[in-house]
Amino acid sequence: MDNIIHGLRAALFVIVFIFFQIELFFPSLLVEMVLNVLSILLFLTAIIRISKFNFGLSSMFILLTIIICISQDIRWSEVIEGFSNMNRLVLFIGLIPLISMPIHDKVPHIQRIIRMVKVKINSVIICISTTFVLANFINLASLPISNSIFCTDDIKKEEQFSFAVLIVRSFGLAMLCTPIGAAVAVAIDMTNASLIYVLLINLLITLIGLYISYRLERPSNTESADLEKQASFNLTDTKFMVYLFVPFVLYFAILFISNSRFSIGMMESIIVSILPVTLIWSLAIRKVKKWWKFLKNQIVRKVPHLFDQFSVIISAGVVIYVLELVELNHMLISLLQGGESPNSGVFYIPATILFILLLSVMGVHQFVTVVFIGELIDPVALGISPTVFACVLLVGFVSAMIASSFSGANILANSLLPFKSSHDFAKRSYRFTILFVIIASIILVIINYFIRGF
């Protein structure tokens, strides 16, 4: 039964992906209708055999949609379009792991180089910087790689835990400024902010966050003697690093140009380009068969397991669509004070970050909260610049990811270090999160004041 459900989910995902691209470049009423029906089927398969919590959350969103539709006399034919409201996010989450495929079999070489550098430079600094750099390129896959390098059995368990906490924080902070991060793409699309300005502001906040993390978590690890102490960084290693990361840099450049010159959103750009880019890259390194095998494994085996998360995202998208349909978002804004005053950001910037953080700690996925706030709130009406608001959403997202027991990063860290629970990881970062939110809020309030004040 599970195999049938997984096969159906994989097939629907592929079909939705095809029709999404057709609708993007050749929009028509027929294609839109087909996509809406496919999106409903996607949701129906998503709510089968999922966790009780996500089933309850999805049911709550659908029930809320029904209540709004009945009270506001909305036709059900209009609501159907809401099911395809989050297709781009669903496709993005399902496809983005493909970006790591060309370097997937290079992990041992990367680990060897990092261990070699670790001998000469402080392990804590190397741990933070390595995870941060890897996360910018391969996202969540950076956690197990860094964990295998720094959380070794030859150090005490408490020191392993300290390194693991640093790894989770560095990964989270990388999500503030990676162009291929889902959160960045969502924030840019919802606010129509400039990608380059958002990343520049977030880079400043990220560097401060990395420094805070370093000061709070400094394992007293002593390096063990091994063969890599006699190893040296040679020309072959240099060429390897260049060949490894130059394609990523070129891809980032393509995304920057696409975001500034074309009308399609950031997520759409990545969804459309990720298959051809990784295929061309695989052709260049003669790994086409591995690319196909990786793609097939991602769609057939991994994507079906993501439907637990998709159920909440799709149902949340329906609620957001209905709320916008009846213009309840405008009613919400009218109840909030702000307007043209640049000083209103002093309250709404930290309040938004804390709201995202609070809901995530309670169990609501940070993606859902960010999308809700980003879609329903007009930042200008609250006296916040769209660029700053995108940064606010991302700071809230990252803070929630680091400090929530329910976040995927902490759950994965728990699976890599079983003697500590996801709650232990979240709890260890409470002090970091408080300091980070305070400092990030101050920076964003100041930047917003200068943008809005002039």
PDB file of C-alpha atoms in Angstrom, residues 89-253:
ATOM      1  CA  LEU A  89       7.173  26.175  -3.138  1.00  0.00           C
ATOM      2  CA  VAL A  90       6.317  22.454  -3.269  1.00  0.00           C
ATOM      3  CA  LEU A  91       8.310  22.001  -6.492  1.00  0.00           C
ATOM      4  CA  PHE A  92      11.185  24.082  -5.158  1.00  0.00           C
ATOM      5  CA  ILE A  93      11.528  21.998  -1.983  1.00  0.00           C
ATOM      6  CA  GLY A  94      11.336  18.769  -3.962  1.00  0.00           C
ATOM      7  CA  LEU A  95      13.893  19.741  -6.605  1.00  0.00           C
ATOM      8  CA  ILE A  96      16.489  21.893  -4.817  1.00  0.00           C
ATOM      9  CA  PRO A  97      18.520  18.896  -3.482  1.00  0.00           C
ATOM     10  CA  LEU A  98      19.524  18.224  -7.115  1.00  0.00           C
ATOM     11  CA  ILE A  99      21.959  21.139  -6.912  1.00  0.00           C
ATOM     12  CA  SER A 100      24.272  19.002  -4.756  1.00  0.00           C
ATOM     13  CA  MET A 101      24.352  16.065  -7.201  1.00  0.00           C
ATOM     14  CA  PRO A 102      27.533  16.953  -9.155  1.00  0.00           C
ATOM     15  CA  ILE A 103      29.601  17.036  -5.942  1.00  0.00           C
ATOM     16  CA  HIS A 104      27.855  14.164  -4.191  1.00  0.00           C
ATOM     17  CA  ASP A 105      30.664  11.671  -4.805  1.00  0.00           C
ATOM     18  CA  LYS A 106      33.319  14.299  -3.980  1.00  0.00           C
ATOM     19  CA  VAL A 107      32.461  14.304  -0.265  1.00  0.00           C
ATOM     20  CA  PRO A 108      35.468  12.137   0.813  1.00  0.00           C
ATOM     21  CA  HIS A 109      37.862  14.532  -0.971  1.00  0.00           C
ATOM     22  CA  ILE A 110      36.159  17.542   0.652  1.00  0.00           C
ATOM     23  CA  GLN A 111      36.394  15.864   4.066  1.00  0.00           C
ATOM     24  CA  ARG A 112      40.097  15.141   3.570  1.00  0.00           C
ATOM     25  CA  ILE A 113      40.869  18.759   2.667  1.00  0.00           C
ATOM     26  CA  ILE A 114      38.886  20.113   5.623  1.00  0.00           C
ATOM     27  CA  ARG A 115      40.605  17.746   8.065  1.00  0.00           C
ATOM     28  CA  MET A 116      43.930  18.859   6.632  1.00  0.00           C
ATOM     29  CA  VAL A 117      43.086  22.536   7.158  1.00  0.00           C
ATOM     30  CA  LYS A 118      41.662  21.768  10.614  1.00  0.00           C
ATOM     31  CA  VAL A 119      45.150  20.831  11.826  1.00  0.00           C
ATOM     32  CA  LYS A 120      46.495  24.328  11.124  1.00  0.00           C
ATOM     33  CA  ILE A 121      43.501  26.496  12.075  1.00  0.00           C
ATOM     34  CA  ASN A 122      41.243  26.579  15.148  1.00  0.00           C
ATOM     35  CA  SER A 123      38.729  23.728  14.825  1.00  0.00           C
ATOM     36  CA  VAL A 124      35.809  25.866  15.966  1.00  0.00           C
ATOM     37  CA  ILE A 125      36.458  28.489  13.280  1.00  0.00           C
ATOM     38  CA  ILE A 126      36.876  25.778  10.646  1.00  0.00           C
ATOM     39  CA  CYS A 127      33.668  24.061  11.794  1.00  0.00           C
ATOM     40  CA  ILE A 128      31.653  27.283  11.569  1.00  0.00           C
ATOM     41  CA  SER A 129      33.094  28.427   8.234  1.00  0.00           C
ATOM     42  CA  THR A 130      33.021  24.973   6.601  1.00  0.00           C
ATOM     43  CA  THR A 131      29.383  24.343   7.459  1.00  0.00           C
ATOM     44  CA  PHE A 132      28.426  27.861   6.396  1.00  0.00           C
ATOM     45  CA  VAL A 133      30.142  27.545   2.997  1.00  0.00           C
ATOM     46  CA  LEU A 134      28.820  24.034   2.337  1.00  0.00           C
ATOM     47  CA  ALA A 135      25.285  25.037   3.363  1.00  0.00           C
ATOM     48  CA  ASN A 136      25.337  27.838   0.785  1.00  0.00           C
ATOM     49  CA  PHE A 137      25.916  25.250  -1.914  1.00  0.00           C
ATOM     50  CA  ILE A 138      24.283  22.008  -0.770  1.00  0.00           C
ATOM     51  CA  ASN A 139      21.825  23.177   1.920  1.00  0.00           C
ATOM     52  CA  LEU A 140      20.763  20.470   4.417  1.00  0.00           C
ATOM     53  CA  ALA A 141      23.315  17.976   3.080  1.00  0.00           C
ATOM     54  CA  SER A 142      26.012  20.079   4.787  1.00  0.00           C
ATOM     55  CA  LEU A 143      24.905  18.844   8.234  1.00  0.00           C
ATOM     56  CA  PRO A 144      25.911  15.165   7.896  1.00  0.00           C
ATOM     57  CA  ILE A 145      29.149  16.117   6.093  1.00  0.00           C
ATOM     58  CA  SER A 146      30.251  18.555   8.816  1.00  0.00           C
ATOM     59  CA  ASN A 147      29.074  16.179  11.520  1.00  0.00           C
ATOM     60  CA  SER A 148      31.270  13.369  10.161  1.00  0.00           C
ATOM     61  CA  ILE A 149      34.312  15.678  10.209  1.00  0.00           C
ATOM     62  CA  PHE A 150      33.954  17.441  13.552  1.00  0.00           C
ATOM     63  CA  CYS A 151      31.797  15.204  15.790  1.00  0.00           C
ATOM     64  CA  THR A 152      34.267  12.324  15.849  1.00  0.00           C
ATOM     65  CA  ASP A 153      34.416   9.521  18.422  1.00  0.00           C
ATOM     66  CA  ASP A 154      37.875  10.560  19.649  1.00  0.00           C
ATOM     67  CA  ILE A 155      36.460  13.594  21.509  1.00  0.00           C
ATOM     68  CA  LYS A 156      34.137  13.738  24.503  1.00  0.00           C
ATOM     69  CA  LYS A 157      30.388  13.550  23.936  1.00  0.00           C
ATOM     70  CA  GLU A 158      29.825  17.041  25.315  1.00  0.00           C
ATOM     71  CA  GLU A 159      32.350  18.429  22.831  1.00  0.00           C
ATOM     72  CA  GLN A 160      30.642  16.497  20.034  1.00  0.00           C
ATOM     73  CA  PHE A 161      27.407  18.171  21.097  1.00  0.00           C
ATOM     74  CA  SER A 162      29.051  21.617  21.088  1.00  0.00           C
ATOM     75  CA  PHE A 163      30.323  21.098  17.547  1.00  0.00           C
ATOM     76  CA  ALA A 164      26.915  19.770  16.455  1.00  0.00           C
ATOM     77  CA  VAL A 165      25.220  22.885  17.868  1.00  0.00           C
ATOM     78  CA  LEU A 166      27.695  25.087  15.983  1.00  0.00           C
ATOM     79  CA  ILE A 167      26.938  23.140  12.799  1.00  0.00           C
ATOM     80  CA  VAL A 168      23.166  23.656  13.144  1.00  0.00           C
ATOM     81  CA  ARG A 169      23.601  27.392  13.795  1.00  0.00           C
ATOM     82  CA  SER A 170      26.011  27.853  10.889  1.00  0.00           C
ATOM     83  CA  PHE A 171      23.630  26.006   8.591  1.00  0.00           C
ATOM     84  CA  GLY A 172      20.722  28.167   9.764  1.00  0.00           C
ATOM     85  CA  LEU A 173      22.661  31.406   9.290  1.00  0.00           C
ATOM     86  CA  ALA A 174      23.660  30.309   5.785  1.00  0.00           C
ATOM     87  CA  MET A 175      19.957  30.194   4.917  1.00  0.00           C
ATOM     88  CA  LEU A 176      19.895  33.977   5.378  1.00  0.00           C
ATOM     89  CA  CYS A 177      22.088  34.620   2.382  1.00  0.00           C
ATOM     90  CA  THR A 178      22.134  31.665  -0.011  1.00  0.00           C
ATOM     91  CA  PRO A 179      20.422  32.450  -3.342  1.00  0.00           C
ATOM     92  CA  ILE A 180      19.325  28.818  -3.658  1.00  0.00           C
ATOM     93  CA  GLY A 181      17.677  28.741  -0.236  1.00  0.00           C
ATOM     94  CA  ALA A 182      13.915  28.224  -0.267  1.00  0.00           C
ATOM     95  CA  ALA A 183      13.397  30.875   2.416  1.00  0.00           C
ATOM     96  CA  VAL A 184      15.335  33.512   0.462  1.00  0.00           C
ATOM     97  CA  ALA A 185      13.414  32.719  -2.716  1.00  0.00           C
ATOM     98  CA  VAL A 186      10.070  32.899  -0.873  1.00  0.00           C
ATOM     99  CA  ALA A 187      10.912  36.195   0.851  1.00  0.00           C
ATOM    100  CA  ILE A 188      12.108  37.810  -2.385  1.00  0.00           C
ATOM    101  CA  ASP A 189       9.033  36.684  -4.315  1.00  0.00           C
ATOM    102  CA  MET A 190       6.538  37.836  -1.668  1.00  0.00           C
ATOM    103  CA  THR A 191       8.066  41.275  -1.103  1.00  0.00           C
ATOM    104  CA  ASN A 192       9.356  41.978  -4.643  1.00  0.00           C
ATOM    105  CA  ALA A 193      12.546  43.174  -2.988  1.00  0.00           C
ATOM    106  CA  SER A 194      15.940  43.381  -4.676  1.00  0.00           C
ATOM    107  CA  LEU A 195      17.861  40.134  -4.217  1.00  0.00           C
ATOM    108  CA  ILE A 196      21.247  41.849  -4.064  1.00  0.00           C
ATOM    109  CA  TYR A 197      20.165  44.365  -1.391  1.00  0.00           C
ATOM    110  CA  VAL A 198      18.518  41.683   0.740  1.00  0.00           C
ATOM    111  CA  LEU A 199      21.624  39.490   0.580  1.00  0.00           C
ATOM    112  CA  LEU A 200      23.952  42.399   1.413  1.00  0.00           C
ATOM    113  CA  ILE A 201      21.940  43.306   4.524  1.00  0.00           C
ATOM    114  CA  ASN A 202      21.658  39.670   5.524  1.00  0.00           C
ATOM    115  CA  LEU A 203      25.382  39.116   5.034  1.00  0.00           C
ATOM    116  CA  LEU A 204      26.085  41.723   7.713  1.00  0.00           C
ATOM    117  CA  ILE A 205      23.557  40.089  10.064  1.00  0.00           C
ATOM    118  CA  THR A 206      24.963  36.643   9.258  1.00  0.00           C
ATOM    119  CA  LEU A 207      28.556  37.608  10.083  1.00  0.00           C
ATOM    120  CA  ILE A 208      27.421  39.005  13.426  1.00  0.00           C
ATOM    121  CA  GLY A 209      25.423  35.835  14.056  1.00  0.00           C
ATOM    122  CA  LEU A 210      28.436  33.629  13.280  1.00  0.00           C
ATOM    123  CA  TYR A 211      30.565  35.668  15.688  1.00  0.00           C
ATOM    124  CA  ILE A 212      27.956  35.387  18.466  1.00  0.00           C
ATOM    125  CA  SER A 213      27.777  31.635  17.879  1.00  0.00           C
ATOM    126  CA  TYR A 214      31.574  31.382  18.080  1.00  0.00           C
ATOM    127  CA  ARG A 215      31.730  33.338  21.340  1.00  0.00           C
ATOM    128  CA  LEU A 216      28.975  31.308  23.005  1.00  0.00           C
ATOM    129  CA  GLU A 217      30.111  27.840  21.904  1.00  0.00           C
ATOM    130  CA  ARG A 218      33.839  27.134  22.045  1.00  0.00           C
ATOM    131  CA  PRO A 219      34.631  23.430  22.500  1.00  0.00           C
ATOM    132  CA  SER A 220      38.065  22.783  24.005  1.00  0.00           C
ATOM    133  CA  ASN A 221      38.862  20.207  21.390  1.00  0.00           C
ATOM    134  CA  THR A 222      42.426  18.956  21.061  1.00  0.00           C
ATOM    135  CA  GLU A 223      43.413  17.542  17.718  1.00  0.00           C
ATOM    136  CA  SER A 224      44.518  13.940  17.540  1.00  0.00           C
ATOM    137  CA  ALA A 225      47.657  13.051  15.687  1.00  0.00           C
ATOM    138  CA  ASP A 226      46.971  11.478  12.331  1.00  0.00           C
ATOM    139  CA  LEU A 227      48.381  11.204   8.857  1.00  0.00           C
ATOM    140  CA  GLU A 228      46.757  14.408   7.682  1.00  0.00           C
ATOM    141  CA  LYS A 229      49.120  16.392   9.891  1.00  0.00           C
ATOM    142  CA  GLN A 230      51.872  15.526   7.460  1.00  0.00           C
ATOM    143  CA  ALA A 231      49.702  16.274   4.424  1.00  0.00           C
ATOM    144  CA  SER A 232      49.949  19.534   2.511  1.00  0.00           C
ATOM    145  CA  PHE A 233      47.536  21.471   0.351  1.00  0.00           C
ATOM    146  CA  ASN A 234      48.827  20.834  -3.183  1.00  0.00           C
ATOM    147  CA  LEU A 235      47.967  22.054  -6.688  1.00  0.00           C
ATOM    148  CA  THR A 236      45.593  19.144  -7.264  1.00  0.00           C
ATOM    149  CA  ASP A 237      43.562  20.169  -4.216  1.00  0.00           C
ATOM    150  CA  THR A 238      43.451  23.769  -5.455  1.00  0.00           C
ATOM    151  CA  LYS A 239      42.174  22.694  -8.874  1.00  0.00           C
ATOM    152  CA  PHE A 240      39.633  20.426  -7.207  1.00  0.00           C
ATOM    153  CA  MET A 241      38.223  23.304  -5.131  1.00  0.00           C
ATOM    154  CA  VAL A 242      38.042  25.567  -8.200  1.00  0.00           C
ATOM    155  CA  TYR A 243      36.276  22.948 -10.336  1.00  0.00           C
ATOM    156  CA  LEU A 244      33.958  22.215  -7.436  1.00  0.00           C
ATOM    157  CA  PHE A 245      32.732  25.704  -6.586  1.00  0.00           C
ATOM    158  CA  VAL A 246      33.070  27.763  -9.801  1.00  0.00           C
ATOM    159  CA  PRO A 247      29.886  26.214 -11.316  1.00  0.00           C
ATOM    160  CA  PHE A 248      27.984  27.205  -8.159  1.00  0.00           C
ATOM    161  CA  VAL A 249      29.245  30.777  -8.440  1.00  0.00           C
ATOM    162  CA  LEU A 250      28.257  30.909 -12.120  1.00  0.00           C
ATOM    163  CA  TYR A 251      24.795  29.578 -11.268  1.00  0.00           C
ATOM    164  CA  PHE A 252      24.398  32.216  -8.548  1.00  0.00           C
ATOM    165  CA  ALA A 253      25.369  34.871 -11.123  1.00  0.00           C
TER     166      ALA A 253
END
